[in-house]
Coordinates of N, CA and C in Angstrom, one line a residue:
M133 N 373.6 -38.1 59.8 CA 372.2 -38.4 59.7 C 371.7 -38.7 58.4
I134 N 370.9 -39.7 58.3 CA 370.3 -40.4 57.1 C 368.8 -40.2 57.1
A135 N 368.3 -39.6 56.0 CA 366.9 -39.3 56.0 C 366.3 -39.8 54.7
A136 N 365.0 -40.3 54.6 CA 364.4 -40.7 53.4 C 362.9 -40.3 53.6
S137 N 362.4 -39.8 52.5 CA 360.9 -39.5 52.5 C 360.3 -39.7 51.2
I138 N 359.0 -39.9 51.2 CA 358.3 -39.9 49.9 C 357.3 -38.7 49.9
L139 N 357.3 -37.9 48.8 CA 356.6 -36.7 48.7 C 355.3 -37.0 47.9
V140 N 354.2 -36.5 48.3 CA 353.0 -36.6 47.6 C 352.5 -35.1 47.7
L141 N 352.1 -34.6 46.4 CA 351.5 -33.1 46.5 C 350.1 -33.3 46.0
A142 N 349.2 -32.8 46.8 CA 347.8 -32.8 46.5 C 347.4 -31.3 46.3
A143 N 346.9 -31.0 45.1 CA 346.4 -29.6 44.8 C 345.4 -29.6 43.8
A144 N 344.4 -28.7 43.9 CA 343.4 -28.5 42.9 C 343.5 -27.1 42.3
A145 N 343.5 -27.2 41.0 CA 343.7 -25.9 40.3 C 342.4 -25.6 39.5
A146 N 341.6 -24.8 40.0 CA 340.3 -24.5 39.4 C 340.4 -23.5 38.2
A147 N 341.4 -22.6 38.4 CA 341.4 -21.6 37.3 C 342.4 -22.1 36.1
A148 N 342.2 -21.6 35.0 CA 343.0 -22.2 33.8 C 344.3 -21.8 33.7
K149 N 344.7 -20.6 34.2 CA 345.9 -19.9 34.0 C 346.7 -19.6 35.3
L150 N 346.6 -20.6 36.2 CA 347.3 -20.5 37.5 C 348.9 -20.7 37.3
P151 N 349.7 -20.0 38.0 CA 351.1 -20.2 37.8 C 351.5 -21.7 38.2
P152 N 352.8 -22.2 37.8 CA 353.1 -23.5 38.1 C 353.1 -23.8 39.6
I153 N 352.8 -25.0 40.1 CA 352.8 -25.4 41.5 C 354.2 -25.2 42.1
C154 N 354.4 -24.6 43.1 CA 355.7 -24.3 43.7 C 355.7 -24.8 45.2
T155 N 356.6 -25.7 45.5 CA 356.6 -26.3 46.9 C 357.9 -25.9 47.7
D156 N 357.8 -26.1 49.0 CA 358.9 -26.0 49.8 C 359.5 -27.4 50.1
R157 N 359.0 -28.4 49.5 CA 359.4 -29.8 49.8 C 359.9 -30.4 48.5
P158 N 360.6 -31.4 48.4 CA 361.2 -32.3 49.5 C 362.6 -31.7 50.0
T159 N 363.2 -30.7 49.4 CA 364.5 -30.3 49.9 C 364.5 -29.5 51.2
K160 N 365.6 -29.2 51.7 CA 365.6 -28.4 53.0 C 365.5 -26.8 52.6
A161 N 365.7 -26.5 51.3 CA 365.7 -25.1 50.9 C 364.3 -24.6 50.9
N162 N 364.0 -23.3 51.2 CA 362.8 -22.7 51.0 C 362.6 -22.1 49.7
S163 N 361.5 -22.3 49.0 CA 361.2 -21.6 47.7 C 360.8 -20.1 48.0
I164 N 361.0 -19.3 46.9 CA 360.7 -17.9 47.1 C 359.3 -17.7 46.8
C165 N 358.6 -18.4 45.9 CA 357.3 -18.2 45.4 C 356.2 -18.6 46.5
T166 N 355.1 -18.1 46.4 CA 354.0 -18.3 47.3 C 352.8 -18.9 46.6
V167 N 351.8 -19.4 47.4 CA 350.5 -19.9 47.0 C 349.7 -18.7 46.4
P168 N 349.0 -18.8 45.3 CA 348.2 -17.7 44.8 C 347.1 -17.4 45.8
A169 N 346.8 -16.0 45.8 CA 345.7 -15.5 46.7 C 344.4 -16.4 46.6
G170 N 344.0 -16.7 47.8 CA 342.7 -17.5 48.0 C 342.8 -19.0 47.6
K171 N 344.0 -19.5 47.2 CA 344.1 -20.9 47.0 C 344.7 -21.6 48.2
V172 N 344.4 -22.9 48.3 CA 344.9 -23.8 49.4 C 345.8 -24.8 48.6
Q173 N 347.0 -25.0 49.2 CA 347.9 -26.1 48.8 C 348.3 -27.0 50.0
V174 N 348.4 -28.3 49.7 CA 348.7 -29.3 50.7 C 350.0 -29.9 50.2
E175 N 351.0 -29.9 50.9 CA 352.2 -30.7 50.7 C 352.4 -31.8 51.9
T176 N 352.4 -33.1 51.4 CA 352.4 -34.1 52.3 C 353.5 -35.3 52.1
S177 N 354.2 -35.6 53.1 CA 355.1 -36.7 53.1 C 354.4 -38.0 53.5
L178 N 354.3 -38.9 52.7 CA 353.6 -40.2 53.1 C 354.3 -40.8 54.3
A179 N 355.6 -40.9 54.2 CA 356.3 -41.5 55.4 C 357.8 -41.0 55.2
G180 N 358.4 -40.8 56.5 CA 359.8 -40.3 56.6 C 360.5 -41.1 57.7
W181 N 361.8 -41.5 57.4 CA 362.5 -42.1 58.5 C 363.9 -41.5 58.6
S182 N 364.4 -41.3 59.7 CA 365.8 -40.7 60.0 C 366.4 -41.5 61.1
L183 N 367.6 -41.5 60.8 CA 368.6 -42.2 61.9 C 369.7 -41.2 62.2
S184 N 370.0 -41.0 63.5 CA 371.0 -40.0 64.0 C 371.7 -40.7 65.1
R185 N 373.1 -40.5 65.1 CA 374.0 -41.0 66.1 C 374.6 -39.8 66.8
T186 N 374.5 -39.6 68.0 CA 375.2 -38.5 68.8 C 375.7 -39.1 70.1
S187 N 377.0 -38.9 70.3 CA 377.7 -39.3 71.5 C 377.3 -40.8 71.8
G188 N 377.4 -41.6 70.8 CA 377.1 -43.0 71.0 C 375.7 -43.5 71.0
T189 N 374.7 -42.6 71.0 CA 373.3 -42.8 71.1 C 372.7 -42.9 69.7
R190 N 372.0 -44.0 69.5 CA 371.4 -44.2 68.1 C 369.9 -43.8 68.3
T191 N 369.4 -42.9 67.5 CA 368.0 -42.6 67.7 C 367.3 -42.7 66.2
E192 N 366.2 -43.3 66.2 CA 365.4 -43.5 65.0 C 364.1 -42.7 65.1
L193 N 363.7 -42.0 64.0 CA 362.4 -41.3 64.0 C 361.7 -41.7 62.8
L194 N 360.4 -42.2 63.0 CA 359.6 -42.6 61.9 C 358.4 -41.5 61.9
T195 N 358.1 -40.8 60.8 CA 357.0 -40.0 60.7 C 356.0 -40.4 59.6
L196 N 354.7 -40.2 59.8 CA 353.7 -40.5 58.9 C 352.8 -39.2 58.6
G197 N 352.7 -38.9 57.4 CA 351.9 -37.8 57.0 C 352.2 -36.4 57.3
S198 N 353.5 -36.2 57.5 CA 354.1 -34.7 57.8 C 353.6 -33.9 56.7
S199 N 353.0 -32.8 57.1 CA 352.3 -32.0 56.1 C 352.5 -30.5 56.3
F200 N 352.4 -29.6 55.2 CA 352.2 -28.2 55.2 C 351.0 -27.9 54.5
V201 N 350.0 -27.1 55.2 CA 348.9 -26.6 54.5 C 349.1 -25.1 54.4
K202 N 349.0 -24.6 53.2 CA 349.3 -23.2 52.8 C 348.0 -22.6 52.3
L203 N 347.9 -21.3 52.8 CA 346.8 -20.5 52.3 C 347.3 -19.2 51.7
G204 N 347.0 -19.0 50.4 CA 347.5 -17.8 49.8 C 346.7 -16.6 50.3
L205 N 347.5 -15.5 50.8 CA 346.9 -14.3 51.4 C 346.8 -13.2 50.3
S206 N 347.9 -13.1 49.5 CA 348.0 -12.0 48.5 C 348.9 -12.5 47.3
A207 N 349.2 -11.7 46.5 CA 350.1 -12.1 45.3 C 351.4 -12.4 45.7
R208 N 351.9 -12.0 46.9 CA 353.2 -12.3 47.4 C 353.3 -12.9 48.8
S209 N 352.3 -13.4 49.3 CA 352.4 -13.8 50.7 C 351.5 -15.1 50.8
D210 N 351.9 -16.0 51.8 CA 350.9 -17.0 52.2 C 351.2 -17.4 53.6
L211 N 350.3 -18.0 54.2 CA 350.3 -18.5 55.7 C 350.4 -20.1 55.6
Q212 N 351.3 -20.5 56.4 CA 351.6 -22.1 56.3 C 351.4 -22.6 57.7
L213 N 350.9 -23.8 57.8 CA 350.7 -24.6 59.0 C 351.3 -26.0 58.8
G214 N 352.4 -26.3 59.6 CA 353.1 -27.5 59.5 C 352.8 -28.4 60.7
F215 N 352.6 -29.7 60.3 CA 352.2 -30.6 61.5 C 352.6 -32.1 61.2
T216 N 352.7 -32.9 62.1 CA 352.9 -34.4 61.9 C 351.9 -35.1 62.6
P217 N 350.9 -35.8 61.9 CA 349.9 -36.5 62.6 C 350.3 -37.6 63.5
H218 N 351.5 -38.3 63.1 CA 351.9 -39.5 63.9 C 353.4 -39.5 63.7
A219 N 354.1 -39.6 64.9 CA 355.6 -39.8 64.9 C 355.9 -40.8 66.0
K220 N 357.1 -41.6 65.6 CA 357.5 -42.5 66.6 C 359.0 -42.5 66.8
L221 N 359.3 -42.2 68.0 CA 360.7 -42.0 68.3 C 361.4 -43.2 69.1
T222 N 362.5 -43.7 68.6 CA 363.0 -45.0 69.4 C 364.5 -44.7 69.6
V223 N 364.9 -44.8 70.9 CA 366.4 -44.7 71.3 C 366.8 -46.1 71.6
R224 N 367.7 -46.5 70.8 CA 368.2 -48.0 70.8 C 369.0 -48.3 72.1
Q225 N 369.7 -47.3 72.6 CA 370.6 -47.6 73.7 C 369.7 -48.1 75.0
D226 N 368.8 -47.3 75.3 CA 368.0 -47.7 76.4 C 366.6 -48.3 76.3
G227 N 366.2 -48.4 74.8 CA 365.0 -49.0 74.6 C 363.8 -48.1 74.8
S228 N 363.9 -46.8 75.0 CA 362.8 -45.9 75.3 C 362.1 -45.6 74.0
R229 N 360.8 -45.4 74.1 CA 360.0 -45.0 73.0 C 359.0 -44.0 73.2
A230 N 358.6 -43.3 72.2 CA 357.5 -42.3 72.4 C 356.8 -42.2 70.9
S231 N 355.5 -41.9 71.0 CA 354.8 -41.7 69.7 C 353.6 -40.9 69.9
G232 N 353.0 -40.3 68.8 CA 351.9 -39.5 68.9 C 352.0 -38.3 68.0
F233 N 351.3 -37.3 68.2 CA 351.1 -36.1 67.4 C 352.5 -35.3 67.5
G234 N 352.9 -34.7 66.5 CA 354.2 -33.8 66.6 C 353.9 -32.4 67.0
D235 N 354.9 -31.5 67.0 CA 354.9 -30.1 67.2 C 354.2 -29.4 66.1
L236 N 353.7 -28.3 66.3 CA 352.9 -27.5 65.3 C 353.9 -26.2 64.8
V237 N 354.1 -26.1 63.5 CA 354.8 -25.0 63.1 C 354.0 -24.0 62.3
V238 N 354.1 -22.8 62.7 CA 353.3 -21.7 61.9 C 354.3 -20.8 61.2
R239 N 354.1 -20.7 59.9 CA 355.1 -19.8 59.1 C 354.3 -18.8 58.3
Y240 N 354.9 -17.6 58.1 CA 354.4 -16.6 57.2 C 355.4 -16.4 56.1
K241 N 355.2 -16.5 54.8 CA 356.1 -16.2 53.8 C 355.7 -14.9 53.0
H242 N 356.6 -14.0 52.8 CA 356.4 -12.8 52.0 C 357.5 -12.6 51.1
R243 N 357.2 -12.6 49.8 CA 358.1 -12.4 48.8 C 358.4 -10.9 48.7
L244 N 359.7 -10.5 48.8 CA 360.1 -9.0 49.0 C 360.4 -8.4 47.6
T245 N 360.5 -9.2 46.5 CA 360.9 -8.7 45.2 C 359.8 -8.8 44.2
G246 N 359.8 -8.1 43.0 CA 358.9 -8.1 42.1 C 359.0 -9.3 41.2
D247 N 358.0 -9.6 40.3 CA 357.9 -10.8 39.6 C 359.0 -10.8 38.5
D248 N 359.5 -9.8 38.0 CA 360.4 -9.7 36.8 C 361.9 -9.5 37.4
E249 N 362.2 -9.4 38.6 CA 363.5 -9.1 39.1 C 364.3 -10.4 39.0
S250 N 365.6 -10.2 38.6 CA 366.5 -11.3 38.3 C 366.9 -12.0 39.7
V251 N 366.9 -11.4 40.8 CA 367.2 -11.9 42.1 C 365.9 -11.8 42.9
Q252 N 365.5 -12.9 43.5 CA 364.3 -13.0 44.2 C 364.6 -13.3 45.7
V253 N 364.0 -12.6 46.6 CA 364.2 -12.7 48.0 C 362.8 -12.8 48.7
A254 N 362.8 -13.6 49.8 CA 361.5 -13.8 50.6 C 362.0 -13.8 52.0
A255 N 361.0 -13.3 52.9 CA 361.3 -13.4 54.2 C 360.2 -14.4 54.9
I256 N 360.7 -15.2 55.8 CA 359.8 -16.2 56.4 C 360.0 -16.3 57.9
P257 N 359.3 -15.5 58.7 CA 359.3 -15.7 60.2 C 358.5 -16.9 60.5
F258 N 358.9 -17.7 61.5 CA 358.2 -18.9 61.9 C 358.2 -19.1 63.4
V259 N 357.3 -19.9 63.9 CA 357.2 -20.2 65.3 C 356.8 -21.6 65.5
K260 N 357.4 -22.4 66.4 CA 357.1 -23.7 66.8 C 356.3 -23.8 68.0
L261 N 355.2 -24.4 68.0 CA 354.3 -24.5 69.2 C 354.4 -25.9 69.7
P262 N 354.6 -26.1 71.1 CA 354.8 -27.4 71.7 C 353.6 -28.3 71.8
T263 N 353.1 -28.8 70.7 CA 352.0 -29.6 70.7 C 352.3 -31.1 70.7
A264 N 353.5 -31.5 70.7 CA 354.0 -32.9 70.5 C 353.7 -33.7 71.8
A265 N 353.3 -35.0 71.5 CA 353.2 -36.0 72.6 C 354.4 -36.0 73.5
K266 N 354.2 -36.4 74.7 CA 355.2 -36.5 75.7 C 356.4 -37.4 75.2
G267 N 357.6 -36.9 75.3 CA 358.7 -37.7 74.8 C 359.2 -37.3 73.3
L268 N 358.3 -36.7 72.6 CA 358.6 -36.5 71.2 C 359.3 -35.1 71.0
G269 N 358.9 -34.1 71.9 CA 359.3 -32.7 71.7 C 359.8 -32.2 73.0
N270 N 360.4 -31.0 73.0 CA 361.0 -30.5 74.2 C 360.1 -29.5 75.0
E271 N 358.8 -29.5 74.7 CA 357.7 -28.8 75.3 C 358.0 -27.3 75.5
K272 N 358.8 -26.7 74.5 CA 359.1 -25.3 74.5 C 358.7 -24.7 73.2
V273 N 358.4 -23.4 73.4 CA 358.1 -22.5 72.2 C 359.4 -22.2 71.6
E274 N 359.6 -22.3 70.3 CA 360.8 -21.9 69.6 C 360.5 -21.2 68.2
G275 N 361.4 -20.7 67.6 CA 361.1 -19.9 66.5 C 362.3 -19.5 65.6
G276 N 362.1 -18.6 64.6 CA 363.3 -18.2 63.8 C 362.8 -17.3 62.7
F277 N 363.8 -17.1 61.8 CA 363.5 -16.2 60.7 C 364.5 -16.7 59.5
A278 N 363.9 -16.9 58.3 CA 364.7 -17.4 57.2 C 364.5 -16.3 56.1
L279 N 365.7 -16.2 55.2 CA 365.7 -15.2 54.2 C 366.2 -15.9 52.9
P280 N 365.4 -16.7 52.3 CA 366.0 -17.3 51.1 C 366.2 -16.3 49.9
V281 N 367.2 -16.6 49.2 CA 367.6 -15.7 48.0 C 367.8 -16.6 46.8
S282 N 367.1 -16.3 45.7 CA 367.2 -17.2 44.6 C 367.5 -16.5 43.3
F283 N 368.3 -17.1 42.4 CA 368.7 -16.4 41.1 C 369.0 -17.6 40.2
A284 N 369.3 -17.2 38.9 CA 369.6 -18.2 37.9 C 371.0 -17.9 37.4
P285 N 372.1 -18.6 37.9 CA 373.4 -18.2 37.5 C 373.8 -18.6 36.1
V286 N 373.0 -19.6 35.5 CA 373.3 -20.0 34.0 C 372.0 -20.7 33.5
G287 N 371.5 -20.4 32.4 CA 370.5 -21.3 31.7 C 369.3 -21.3 32.6
R288 N 368.8 -22.5 32.7 CA 367.6 -22.9 33.4 C 368.0 -23.4 34.8
V289 N 369.3 -23.3 35.2 CA 369.6 -23.7 36.5 C 369.3 -22.5 37.6
T290 N 368.8 -23.0 38.7 CA 368.4 -22.0 39.8 C 369.2 -22.3 41.0
M291 N 369.8 -21.2 41.6 CA 370.5 -21.4 42.8 C 369.7 -20.6 43.8
T292 N 369.6 -21.3 45.0 CA 368.9 -20.7 46.3 C 369.9 -20.8 47.4
L293 N 370.1 -19.6 48.0 CA 370.9 -19.5 49.2 C 369.9 -19.4 50.4
G294 N 370.2 -20.1 51.6 CA 369.1 -20.2 52.6 C 369.6 -19.8 53.9
P295 N 370.1 -18.5 54.2 CA 370.4 -18.2 55.5 C 369.3 -18.2 56.5
E296 N 369.4 -18.7 57.8 CA 368.3 -18.8 58.7 C 368.8 -18.6 60.1
L297 N 368.1 -17.9 60.9 CA 368.5 -17.7 62.3 C 367.4 -18.4 63.2
D298 N 367.8 -19.4 64.0 CA 366.8 -19.9 64.9 C 366.9 -19.6 66.4
V299 N 366.0 -19.6 67.1 CA 366.0 -19.3 68.5 C 365.4 -20.5 69.2
L300 N 366.3 -21.4 69.8 CA 365.9 -22.6 70.4 C 366.1 -22.8 71.9
A301 N 365.4 -23.6 72.6 CA 365.4 -23.7 73.9 C 366.7 -24.5 74.3
D302 N 367.3 -24.0 75.5 CA 368.5 -24.7 76.0 C 368.1 -26.1 76.4
T303 N 369.1 -27.0 76.3 CA 368.9 -28.4 76.7 C 368.5 -28.6 78.1
D304 N 369.0 -27.6 79.0 CA 368.6 -27.7 80.4 C 367.4 -27.1 80.7
G305 N 366.6 -26.5 79.7 CA 365.2 -26.1 79.8 C 365.2 -24.7 80.6
H306 N 366.3 -24.0 80.7 CA 366.2 -22.7 81.5 C 366.6 -21.5 80.6
G307 N 366.3 -21.5 79.4 CA 366.5 -20.3 78.5 C 366.6 -20.7 77.1
H308 N 367.0 -19.7 76.3 CA 367.1 -20.0 74.8 C 368.4 -19.4 74.3
H309 N 368.8 -19.9 73.1 CA 370.0 -19.7 72.5 C 369.8 -19.7 70.9
G310 N 370.7 -19.2 70.3 CA 370.7 -19.1 68.7 C 371.3 -20.2 68.0
A311 N 370.9 -20.4 66.8 CA 371.5 -21.3 65.8 C 371.5 -20.8 64.5
L312 N 372.5 -21.1 63.8 CA 372.7 -20.5 62.4 C 372.6 -21.6 61.4
V313 N 371.7 -21.4 60.4 CA 371.5 -22.4 59.4 C 371.8 -21.8 58.1
N314 N 372.5 -22.5 57.1 CA 372.7 -21.9 55.8 C 372.8 -23.2 54.8
L315 N 372.5 -22.9 53.5 CA 372.6 -24.0 52.5 C 372.7 -23.3 51.2
I316 N 373.2 -24.2 50.3 CA 373.3 -23.8 48.8 C 372.5 -24.8 48.1
N317 N 371.5 -24.4 47.3 CA 370.7 -25.4 46.6 C 370.8 -25.1 45.1
L318 N 371.0 -26.2 44.3 CA 371.1 -26.0 42.8 C 369.9 -26.8 42.3
S319 N 369.0 -26.4 41.4 CA 367.9 -27.2 40.9 C 367.8 -26.8 39.3
A320 N 367.4 -27.8 38.6 CA 367.3 -27.6 37.2 C 366.2 -28.6 36.6
P321 N 365.4 -28.3 35.6 CA 364.4 -29.2 35.1 C 365.1 -30.4 34.4
G322 N 364.7 -31.6 34.7 CA 365.1 -32.8 34.0 C 364.2 -33.2 32.9
A323 N 362.9 -32.8 32.9 CA 361.9 -33.1 32.0 C 360.8 -32.0 32.2
P324 N 359.8 -32.1 31.3 CA 358.8 -30.9 31.5 C 358.1 -30.9 32.9
R325 N 358.0 -32.1 33.5 CA 357.4 -32.2 34.9 C 358.3 -32.8 35.9
L326 N 359.5 -32.7 35.7 CA 360.6 -33.2 36.7 C 361.7 -32.2 36.9
T327 N 361.9 -32.0 38.3 CA 362.9 -31.1 38.7 C 364.0 -31.8 39.5
L328 N 365.3 -31.7 39.2 CA 366.3 -32.4 39.8 C 367.0 -31.3 40.8
A329 N 367.4 -31.6 42.0 CA 368.0 -30.7 42.9 C 369.1 -31.3 43.8
G330 N 370.0 -30.6 44.2 CA 371.1 -31.0 45.0 C 371.5 -29.9 45.9
E331 N 371.9 -30.1 47.2 CA 372.1 -29.0 48.0 C 373.1 -29.4 49.2
L332 N 373.8 -28.4 49.7 CA 374.7 -28.5 50.8 C 374.2 -27.8 52.0
W333 N 374.1 -28.4 53.1 CA 373.4 -27.7 54.3 C 374.2 -27.8 55.6
T334 N 374.3 -26.7 56.4 CA 375.0 -26.7 57.6 C 374.1 -26.1 58.6
N335 N 374.4 -26.5 59.9 CA 373.6 -26.0 61.1 C 374.7 -26.0 62.3
F336 N 374.8 -24.8 62.9 CA 375.6 -24.5 64.0 C 374.7 -24.2 65.2
N337 N 374.6 -25.1 66.1 CA 373.6 -24.9 67.2 C 374.4 -24.4 68.4
F338 N 374.2 -23.3 68.9 CA 375.1 -22.6 70.0 C 374.5 -22.9 71.4
D339 N 374.1 -24.0 71.7 CA 373.6 -24.4 73.1 C 374.6 -24.2 74.1
P340 N 374.3 -23.5 75.2 CA 375.3 -23.3 76.3 C 376.0 -24.6 76.7
A341 N 375.4 -25.7 76.7 CA 376.0 -27.0 77.1 C 377.2 -27.4 76.2
R342 N 376.9 -27.3 74.9 CA 378.0 -27.4 73.9 C 377.5 -27.1 72.5
T343 N 378.4 -26.6 71.6 CA 378.1 -26.2 70.3 C 377.9 -27.5 69.5
I344 N 376.8 -27.7 68.8 CA 376.6 -28.9 67.9 C 376.6 -28.4 66.5
K345 N 377.5 -29.0 65.7 CA 377.6 -28.7 64.2 C 377.1 -29.9 63.4
Q346 N 376.3 -29.7 62.4 CA 375.8 -30.6 61.5 C 375.9 -30.2 60.1
A347 N 376.0 -31.2 59.2 CA 376.2 -30.8 57.8 C 375.6 -32.0 57.0
S348 N 375.1 -31.7 55.9 CA 374.6 -32.8 55.0 C 374.7 -32.4 53.5
A349 N 374.8 -33.4 52.7 CA 374.7 -33.2 51.2 C 373.4 -34.1 50.8
D350 N 372.5 -33.4 50.1 CA 371.2 -34.0 49.8 C 370.9 -33.9 48.3
A351 N 370.1 -34.8 47.8 CA 369.6 -34.8 46.5 C 368.1 -35.1 46.6
A352 N 367.4 -34.5 45.5 CA 365.9 -34.8 45.5 C 365.4 -34.7 44.1
L353 N 364.3 -35.4 43.9 CA 363.5 -35.3 42.6 C 362.1 -34.8 43.1
A354 N 361.5 -33.8 42.2 CA 360.3 -33.3 42.4 C 359.5 -33.4 41.2

């Protein structure tokens, strides 16, 4: 799979001493930190494009404005709403196309550890609601639970581990099955306002029809 996206972060900081802005984009890893209580943060991808090939089928997906809107609930928790205003799916083999609004993802993030602890852990339960236009989604409710763990192995380098359990709909539409996601992310500051990141990601989807294995190596600038 090949993916490319442009990240734009829009945030207003009214207070003088707010903590640094912390995002869950553009990498696959989830950050441990949360939005300050009472604050709203918007993370938006202007455009994204991906290409996947499965069993000889070439599928292209174009997304516009994919966003997460986050509301800080407390010093350690926030509520997140993810959505894609417009997506276009094209299957090259048969020429089929679908476009419109995407699925809605609701996430709750709670940091389990204190501010000064060397190892930081967060819990992120989430659910996907089938709001996508016909042909874009599977019209099923799905969800999962992520447990990111972050620490500094050396200097200013941060390592994040991202175990995640997903509950996905079967391809035949008659039940649900599990999927296991994991990743290793390394990030470090390249300049006062620039962060460099690299990560390895795996996904094992245990669909009854067949097990699907995916892996990727990714790099990002924030």
